[in-house]
mmCIF file of C-alpha atoms and ligand atoms in Angstrom:
data_model
loop_
_atom_site.group_PDB
_atom_site.id
_atom_site.type_symbol
_atom_site.label_atom_id
_atom_site.label_comp_id
_atom_site.label_asym_id
_atom_site.label_seq_id
_atom_site.Cartn_x
_atom_site.Cartn_y
_atom_site.Cartn_z
ATOM 1 C CA MET A 1 -120.168 -11.109 30.456
ATOM 2 C CA ALA A 2 -120.245 -15.025 31.523
ATOM 3 C CA GLN A 3 -121.412 -15.746 35.359
ATOM 4 C CA VAL A 4 -118.761 -16.363 38.111
ATOM 5 C CA SER A 5 -120.483 -20.106 38.669
ATOM 6 C CA GLU A 6 -120.153 -21.120 35.019
ATOM 7 C CA LEU A 7 -118.289 -24.234 34.846
ATOM 8 C CA ASN A 8 -116.432 -25.245 31.361
ATOM 9 C CA LEU A 9 -114.717 -28.361 31.503
ATOM 10 C CA ILE A 10 -112.831 -30.281 28.981
ATOM 11 C CA LEU A 11 -112.749 -34.344 29.463
ATOM 12 C CA LEU A 12 -109.185 -35.558 28.518
ATOM 13 C CA GLY A 13 -107.791 -38.886 28.396
ATOM 14 C CA PRO A 14 -107.286 -41.834 25.922
ATOM 15 C CA PRO A 15 -109.781 -44.166 23.909
ATOM 16 C CA GLY A 16 -111.492 -45.752 26.489
ATOM 17 C CA ALA A 17 -110.299 -44.096 29.726
ATOM 18 C CA GLY A 18 -114.201 -43.397 30.488
ATOM 19 C CA LYS A 19 -114.830 -39.819 29.189
ATOM 20 C CA GLY A 20 -118.185 -40.653 28.202
ATOM 21 C CA THR A 21 -119.485 -42.756 30.908
ATOM 22 C CA GLN A 22 -118.218 -39.830 33.721
ATOM 23 C CA ALA A 23 -119.894 -37.174 31.612
ATOM 24 C CA GLU A 24 -123.394 -38.531 31.634
ATOM 25 C CA ARG A 25 -122.735 -38.941 34.921
ATOM 26 C CA LEU A 26 -121.614 -35.193 35.384
ATOM 27 C CA ARG A 27 -124.030 -33.345 32.908
ATOM 28 C CA ALA A 28 -126.387 -34.804 35.465
ATOM 29 C CA ASP A 29 -124.704 -33.279 38.637
ATOM 30 C CA PHE A 30 -123.859 -29.986 37.498
ATOM 31 C CA ALA A 31 -126.525 -28.902 34.670
ATOM 32 C CA LEU A 32 -123.951 -28.854 32.149
ATOM 33 C CA ALA A 33 -124.304 -29.153 28.205
ATOM 34 C CA HIS A 34 -122.354 -32.648 27.531
ATOM 35 C CA ILE A 35 -120.618 -31.828 23.973
ATOM 36 C CA SER A 36 -119.249 -34.970 22.522
ATOM 37 C CA THR A 37 -117.217 -34.758 18.986
ATOM 38 C CA GLY A 38 -117.831 -38.427 18.722
ATOM 39 C CA ASP A 39 -121.151 -38.296 19.104
ATOM 40 C CA MET A 40 -121.515 -35.781 16.792
ATOM 41 C CA LEU A 41 -119.716 -36.966 14.055
ATOM 42 C CA ARG A 42 -121.527 -40.648 14.234
ATOM 43 C CA SER A 43 -124.941 -38.900 14.750
ATOM 44 C CA GLN A 44 -123.629 -37.296 10.556
ATOM 45 C CA VAL A 45 -122.600 -40.452 9.672
ATOM 46 C CA ALA A 46 -125.973 -42.507 10.775
ATOM 47 C CA ASP A 47 -127.815 -39.030 9.136
ATOM 48 C CA GLY A 48 -125.754 -39.503 5.670
ATOM 49 C CA THR A 49 -124.912 -36.088 5.576
ATOM 50 C CA GLU A 50 -121.502 -34.941 3.581
ATOM 51 C CA LEU A 51 -119.317 -33.903 6.750
ATOM 52 C CA GLY A 52 -120.145 -37.871 7.932
ATOM 53 C CA ARG A 53 -119.006 -39.105 4.673
ATOM 54 C CA GLN A 54 -116.057 -37.328 4.859
ATOM 55 C CA ALA A 55 -115.394 -38.052 8.725
ATOM 56 C CA LYS A 56 -116.482 -41.555 8.446
ATOM 57 C CA ALA A 57 -113.388 -42.881 6.260
ATOM 58 C CA TYR A 58 -111.159 -40.761 9.005
ATOM 59 C CA MET A 59 -112.773 -42.409 12.247
ATOM 60 C CA ASP A 60 -112.769 -46.012 10.767
ATOM 61 C CA ARG A 61 -109.285 -45.843 10.332
ATOM 62 C CA GLY A 62 -108.746 -44.616 13.813
ATOM 63 C CA GLU A 63 -107.079 -40.873 12.280
ATOM 64 C CA LEU A 64 -108.442 -37.534 13.743
ATOM 65 C CA VAL A 65 -110.850 -35.769 11.592
ATOM 66 C CA PRO A 66 -109.350 -32.650 10.092
ATOM 67 C CA ASP A 67 -109.315 -29.789 12.413
ATOM 68 C CA ASP A 68 -111.673 -27.426 9.692
ATOM 69 C CA VAL A 69 -114.453 -29.969 10.196
ATOM 70 C CA ILE A 70 -113.932 -30.326 14.050
ATOM 71 C CA VAL A 71 -113.247 -26.601 15.101
ATOM 72 C CA GLY A 72 -116.325 -24.860 13.247
ATOM 73 C CA MET A 73 -119.041 -27.304 14.734
ATOM 74 C CA ILE A 74 -117.682 -26.941 18.256
ATOM 75 C CA VAL A 75 -117.102 -23.214 18.160
ATOM 76 C CA GLN A 76 -120.932 -22.541 16.941
ATOM 77 C CA ARG A 77 -121.972 -25.771 19.637
ATOM 78 C CA ILE A 78 -120.554 -23.689 22.568
ATOM 79 C CA GLU A 79 -122.211 -20.695 21.604
ATOM 80 C CA GLN A 80 -125.809 -22.051 22.310
ATOM 81 C CA ASP A 81 -128.344 -21.458 24.800
ATOM 82 C CA ASP A 82 -127.677 -24.602 26.746
ATOM 83 C CA ALA A 83 -123.979 -24.514 26.804
ATOM 84 C CA LYS A 84 -123.958 -20.592 28.329
ATOM 85 C CA ASP A 85 -123.824 -21.473 31.663
ATOM 86 C CA GLY A 86 -121.345 -24.299 31.119
ATOM 87 C CA PHE A 87 -120.134 -27.228 28.937
ATOM 88 C CA LEU A 88 -118.445 -30.568 29.167
ATOM 89 C CA LEU A 89 -116.230 -31.342 26.290
ATOM 90 C CA ASP A 90 -115.843 -34.679 25.656
ATOM 91 C CA GLY A 91 -112.932 -35.525 23.117
ATOM 92 C CA PHE A 92 -112.406 -31.772 22.002
ATOM 93 C CA PRO A 93 -109.322 -30.493 21.759
ATOM 94 C CA ARG A 94 -107.319 -33.178 20.532
ATOM 95 C CA ASN A 95 -104.379 -31.461 19.079
ATOM 96 C CA ASP A 96 -102.494 -28.104 19.600
ATOM 97 C CA SER A 97 -104.839 -26.383 16.770
ATOM 98 C CA GLN A 98 -108.079 -27.069 18.106
ATOM 99 C CA ALA A 99 -106.356 -26.132 21.870
ATOM 100 C CA HIS A 100 -105.845 -22.916 20.298
ATOM 101 C CA ALA A 101 -109.230 -22.175 18.430
ATOM 102 C CA LEU A 102 -111.086 -23.306 21.591
ATOM 103 C CA GLU A 103 -108.696 -20.893 23.440
ATOM 104 C CA GLN A 104 -109.741 -18.178 20.932
ATOM 105 C CA ALA A 105 -113.483 -18.785 20.489
ATOM 106 C CA LEU A 106 -114.069 -18.178 24.484
ATOM 107 C CA GLN A 107 -111.769 -15.075 24.550
ATOM 108 C CA ARG A 108 -114.160 -13.549 21.921
ATOM 109 C CA GLN A 109 -117.104 -14.576 23.908
ATOM 110 C CA ASP A 110 -115.400 -13.594 27.134
ATOM 111 C CA ARG A 111 -115.297 -16.926 28.913
ATOM 112 C CA HIS A 112 -112.565 -19.328 29.928
ATOM 113 C CA LEU A 113 -111.906 -22.785 31.029
ATOM 114 C CA SER A 114 -112.481 -23.963 34.523
ATOM 115 C CA ALA A 115 -110.727 -27.026 34.761
ATOM 116 C CA ALA A 116 -109.200 -29.894 31.980
ATOM 117 C CA LEU A 117 -110.427 -33.116 33.789
ATOM 118 C CA LEU A 118 -107.463 -35.994 33.066
ATOM 119 C CA ILE A 119 -108.731 -39.869 33.030
ATOM 120 C CA ASP A 120 -105.788 -41.587 32.965
ATOM 121 C CA VAL A 121 -105.756 -45.816 32.297
ATOM 122 C CA PRO A 122 -102.854 -47.683 31.029
ATOM 123 C CA ASP A 123 -103.091 -48.831 27.258
ATOM 124 C CA GLU A 124 -103.669 -52.429 27.862
ATOM 125 C CA GLU A 125 -106.180 -52.205 29.922
ATOM 126 C CA LEU A 126 -108.121 -49.345 26.945
ATOM 127 C CA VAL A 127 -107.608 -52.490 24.422
ATOM 128 C CA ARG A 128 -109.493 -54.891 26.529
ATOM 129 C CA ARG A 129 -111.744 -52.124 27.657
ATOM 130 C CA LEU A 130 -112.828 -51.025 24.273
ATOM 131 C CA SER A 131 -113.135 -54.866 22.713
ATOM 132 C CA GLY A 132 -116.290 -55.217 25.210
ATOM 133 C CA ARG A 133 -117.646 -51.774 24.661
ATOM 134 C CA ARG A 134 -121.064 -51.859 24.039
ATOM 135 C CA VAL A 135 -123.228 -48.659 23.135
ATOM 136 C CA CYS A 136 -126.981 -48.113 23.101
ATOM 137 C CA VAL A 137 -128.543 -47.594 19.292
ATOM 138 C CA LYS A 138 -131.187 -45.246 20.716
ATOM 139 C CA ASN A 139 -128.457 -42.951 23.222
ATOM 140 C CA PRO A 140 -124.790 -43.246 23.124
ATOM 141 C CA ALA A 141 -124.654 -41.775 26.116
ATOM 142 C CA HIS A 142 -125.924 -45.279 27.551
ATOM 143 C CA ILE A 143 -122.379 -46.919 27.391
ATOM 144 C CA TYR A 144 -121.376 -50.649 28.959
ATOM 145 C CA GLN A 145 -118.879 -53.053 28.934
ATOM 146 C CA VAL A 146 -119.707 -57.336 29.152
ATOM 147 C CA GLU A 147 -117.224 -58.054 31.541
ATOM 148 C CA LEU A 148 -116.670 -54.853 33.383
ATOM 149 C CA ASP A 149 -120.522 -53.124 33.235
ATOM 150 C CA PRO A 150 -122.191 -55.372 31.597
ATOM 151 C CA PRO A 151 -126.347 -54.781 31.123
ATOM 152 C CA LYS A 152 -129.016 -56.604 32.632
ATOM 153 C CA HIS A 153 -130.054 -58.349 30.012
ATOM 154 C CA GLU A 154 -127.393 -59.171 27.378
ATOM 155 C CA GLY A 155 -127.091 -57.097 24.035
ATOM 156 C CA VAL A 156 -130.135 -54.614 25.933
ATOM 157 C CA CYS A 157 -129.699 -51.137 27.415
ATOM 158 C CA ASP A 158 -131.191 -50.759 30.879
ATOM 159 C CA GLN A 159 -131.852 -47.661 30.549
ATOM 160 C CA ASP A 160 -134.508 -47.579 27.722
ATOM 161 C CA GLY A 161 -134.716 -51.189 26.632
ATOM 162 C CA ALA A 162 -133.064 -50.491 22.954
ATOM 163 C CA ARG A 163 -130.486 -52.880 21.087
ATOM 164 C CA LEU A 164 -126.521 -52.248 22.088
ATOM 165 C CA ILE A 165 -123.982 -52.617 19.330
ATOM 166 C CA GLN A 166 -120.468 -52.309 18.716
ATOM 167 C CA ARG A 167 -118.779 -49.242 17.516
ATOM 168 C CA ASP A 168 -116.949 -49.513 14.387
ATOM 169 C CA ASP A 169 -113.952 -48.154 15.531
ATOM 170 C CA ASP A 170 -113.690 -50.644 18.879
ATOM 171 C CA ARG A 171 -111.557 -53.416 16.402
ATOM 172 C CA GLU A 172 -108.448 -54.357 18.158
ATOM 173 C CA ALA A 173 -106.182 -52.878 14.928
ATOM 174 C CA THR A 174 -108.034 -49.599 15.059
ATOM 175 C CA ILE A 175 -108.393 -49.103 18.893
ATOM 176 C CA ARG A 176 -104.624 -49.444 18.693
ATOM 177 C CA ARG A 177 -103.815 -46.980 15.845
ATOM 178 C CA ARG A 178 -106.763 -44.355 17.875
ATOM 179 C CA LEU A 179 -104.151 -45.333 20.987
ATOM 180 C CA GLN A 180 -100.768 -44.219 18.833
ATOM 181 C CA VAL A 181 -102.446 -41.286 17.825
ATOM 182 C CA TYR A 182 -103.751 -40.342 21.243
ATOM 183 C CA HIS A 183 -99.863 -40.018 22.454
ATOM 184 C CA GLU A 184 -98.674 -38.498 19.547
ATOM 185 C CA GLN A 185 -101.278 -35.550 19.228
ATOM 186 C CA THR A 186 -103.508 -35.732 22.140
ATOM 187 C CA ALA A 187 -101.492 -36.329 25.063
ATOM 188 C CA PRO A 188 -99.058 -33.104 24.708
ATOM 189 C CA LEU A 189 -101.839 -31.071 25.641
ATOM 190 C CA ILE A 190 -101.775 -32.747 29.062
ATOM 191 C CA GLY A 191 -98.457 -30.238 29.635
ATOM 192 C CA TRP A 192 -100.340 -27.325 28.143
ATOM 193 C CA TYR A 193 -102.979 -27.791 30.780
ATOM 194 C CA GLU A 194 -100.957 -28.349 33.625
ATOM 195 C CA ARG A 195 -98.763 -25.244 32.833
ATOM 196 C CA ALA A 196 -102.056 -23.096 32.773
ATOM 197 C CA GLY A 197 -102.750 -24.631 36.237
ATOM 198 C CA LEU A 198 -105.958 -26.213 35.095
ATOM 199 C CA LEU A 199 -105.123 -29.681 35.177
ATOM 200 C CA ARG A 200 -107.285 -32.096 37.386
ATOM 201 C CA SER A 201 -106.053 -35.681 37.284
ATOM 202 C CA PHE A 202 -107.789 -38.979 37.991
ATOM 203 C CA ASP A 203 -106.901 -42.610 38.406
ATOM 204 C CA GLY A 204 -109.134 -44.145 35.564
ATOM 205 C CA ARG A 205 -108.520 -47.426 36.802
ATOM 206 C CA ARG A 206 -110.663 -47.265 40.041
ATOM 207 C CA ASP A 207 -114.591 -48.291 39.092
ATOM 208 C CA PRO A 208 -116.455 -45.874 37.594
ATOM 209 C CA ALA A 209 -118.647 -45.022 40.679
ATOM 210 C CA GLU A 210 -115.540 -44.283 42.454
ATOM 211 C CA VAL A 211 -113.755 -42.248 39.397
ATOM 212 C CA HIS A 212 -117.471 -40.023 39.153
ATOM 213 C CA ASP A 213 -116.995 -39.736 43.402
ATOM 214 C CA HIS A 214 -113.354 -37.777 42.759
ATOM 215 C CA ILE A 215 -114.424 -35.950 39.926
ATOM 216 C CA ARG A 216 -117.405 -34.440 41.759
ATOM 217 C CA ALA A 217 -115.736 -33.648 44.501
ATOM 218 C CA ALA A 218 -113.081 -31.801 42.632
ATOM 219 C CA LEU A 219 -116.126 -29.915 40.671
ATOM 220 C CA ALA A 220 -117.606 -29.137 43.608
ATOM 221 C CA THR A 221 -114.503 -27.230 44.965
ATOM 222 C CA LEU A 222 -113.899 -25.781 41.921
ATOM 223 C CA ARG A 223 -117.236 -24.384 41.931
ATOM 224 C CA LEU A 224 -117.118 -22.617 45.237
ATOM 225 C CA GLU A 225 -114.012 -21.754 44.488
ATOM 226 C CA GLU A 226 -115.567 -19.970 41.456
ATOM 227 C CA GLN A 227 -118.173 -18.480 43.479
ATOM 228 C CA LEU A 228 -115.943 -16.575 46.082
HETATM 229 P P1 AP5 B 1 -114.943 -40.339 20.256
HETATM 230 O O1 AP5 B 1 -115.975 -41.508 20.195
HETATM 231 O O2 AP5 B 1 -114.589 -38.987 20.911
HETATM 232 O O3 AP5 B 1 -113.719 -41.488 21.105
HETATM 233 P P2 AP5 B 1 -112.408 -41.215 21.465
HETATM 234 O O4 AP5 B 1 -111.701 -40.403 22.450
HETATM 235 O O5 AP5 B 1 -111.336 -42.795 20.908
HETATM 236 O O6 AP5 B 1 -113.007 -42.329 23.050
HETATM 237 P P3 AP5 B 1 -113.706 -43.735 23.174
HETATM 238 O O7 AP5 B 1 -115.694 -42.519 23.446
HETATM 239 O O8 AP5 B 1 -113.390 -44.443 22.503
HETATM 240 O O9 AP5 B 1 -114.068 -43.970 25.043
HETATM 241 P P4 AP5 B 1 -114.332 -43.021 26.151
HETATM 242 O O10 AP5 B 1 -113.084 -42.307 27.007
HETATM 243 O O11 AP5 B 1 -115.468 -41.832 26.025
HETATM 244 O O12 AP5 B 1 -114.826 -44.003 26.948
HETATM 245 P P5 AP5 B 1 -116.131 -45.094 27.520
HETATM 246 O O13 AP5 B 1 -116.811 -44.226 28.632
HETATM 247 O O14 AP5 B 1 -116.872 -44.724 26.382
HETATM 248 O O15 AP5 B 1 -114.036 -40.260 19.028
HETATM 249 C C1 AP5 B 1 -113.969 -41.327 17.992
HETATM 250 C C2 AP5 B 1 -113.133 -40.973 16.689
HETATM 251 O O16 AP5 B 1 -113.974 -39.226 16.104
HETATM 252 C C3 AP5 B 1 -111.500 -40.764 16.704
HETATM 253 O O17 AP5 B 1 -111.096 -41.569 16.790
HETATM 254 C C4 AP5 B 1 -111.553 -39.305 15.609
HETATM 255 O O18 AP5 B 1 -112.020 -40.175 14.123
HETATM 256 C C5 AP5 B 1 -113.239 -38.539 15.618
HETATM 257 N N1 AP5 B 1 -113.253 -37.322 16.269
HETATM 258 C C6 AP5 B 1 -113.538 -37.365 17.759
HETATM 259 N N2 AP5 B 1 -113.258 -35.979 18.456
HETATM 260 C C7 AP5 B 1 -112.567 -35.381 17.400
HETATM 261 C C8 AP5 B 1 -111.706 -34.310 17.357
HETATM 262 N N3 AP5 B 1 -111.635 -33.421 18.177
HETATM 263 N N4 AP5 B 1 -110.770 -33.994 16.398
HETATM 264 C C9 AP5 B 1 -110.693 -35.243 15.407
HETATM 265 N N5 AP5 B 1 -111.387 -35.898 15.097
HETATM 266 C C10 AP5 B 1 -112.249 -36.530 16.313
HETATM 267 O O19 AP5 B 1 -115.991 -46.134 28.214
HETATM 268 C C11 AP5 B 1 -115.042 -47.348 27.483
HETATM 269 C C12 AP5 B 1 -115.492 -48.511 27.780
HETATM 270 O O20 AP5 B 1 -114.882 -48.646 29.604
HETATM 271 C C13 AP5 B 1 -116.914 -48.499 28.070
HETATM 272 O O21 AP5 B 1 -117.318 -50.005 27.780
HETATM 273 C C14 AP5 B 1 -117.178 -48.663 29.649
HETATM 274 O O22 AP5 B 1 -118.251 -49.239 30.217
HETATM 275 C C15 AP5 B 1 -115.924 -48.817 30.344
HETATM 276 N N6 AP5 B 1 -115.380 -48.024 31.469
HETATM 277 C C16 AP5 B 1 -115.681 -46.832 31.809
HETATM 278 N N7 AP5 B 1 -114.977 -46.467 32.838
HETATM 279 C C17 AP5 B 1 -114.408 -47.629 33.671
HETATM 280 C C18 AP5 B 1 -114.014 -48.130 34.659
HETATM 281 N N8 AP5 B 1 -113.716 -46.911 35.447
HETATM 282 N N9 AP5 B 1 -113.413 -48.943 34.798
HETATM 283 C C19 AP5 B 1 -113.793 -50.499 34.249
HETATM 284 N N10 AP5 B 1 -114.465 -49.775 32.734
HETATM 285 C C20 AP5 B 1 -114.821 -48.635 32.597
#
């Protein structure tokens, strides 16, 4: 039986909205397992696995990787020990069938979603942000932006001194395709979670610390309500 205070969360929002940036902060605040499908896939690519090889072709085009690859990976991941007291899904679900699969997997485990957190930002701002994103080669959760949130020393991660790199899919044409895929396939989930009474929306144009404060306050309230 799930504990009453378990926080099971989804981060929704377009590419570049700040899902990864916020997830890294919220993970620490609430002791949640941060599960990023993008990071899991990029790690498979870096390890040269068959799954990584298949996924890379889709990722480089800005398309979704097929559901049969993703769904099994996530269903197994949320059952692992570190996710049993709560998880933060970043980048999943991304379409109707992934949302159904998650719902069914949680029901089988006698668990439920606590909230879907939507971080929203207009498309043009996203293109600018992603074109200047840099990520740590050692830990992809360490994320920077050359103009808006630069590292102290150019090209070097503040947290562990490792090199910063640009993601292969952060080229303008690919960014625009990712945004199109988001609007066609992922954005309809906003209505789905709203109808389920789970949606919480946040203005992602504010600076990262402010967005974090707003989400943290909403989650603290939610956790208190879950404990009642
Ligand atoms: P994924 O890695 O999930 O990418 P994404 O959803 O496109 O999101 P991003 O990581 O680009 O952005 P983010 O919202 O995390 O923003 P971030 O915090 O980095 O997916 C990549 C690919 O994998 C997909 O295209 C697909 O092919 C595949 N894939 C993944 N999941 C899948 C699934 N479920 N099904 C099928 N395929 C899947 O911030 C962005 C930048 O903005 C950074 O530089 C940051 O410093 C800056 N920033 C953040 N917040 C702010 C702020 N408030 N103000 C100013 N700048 C900010």
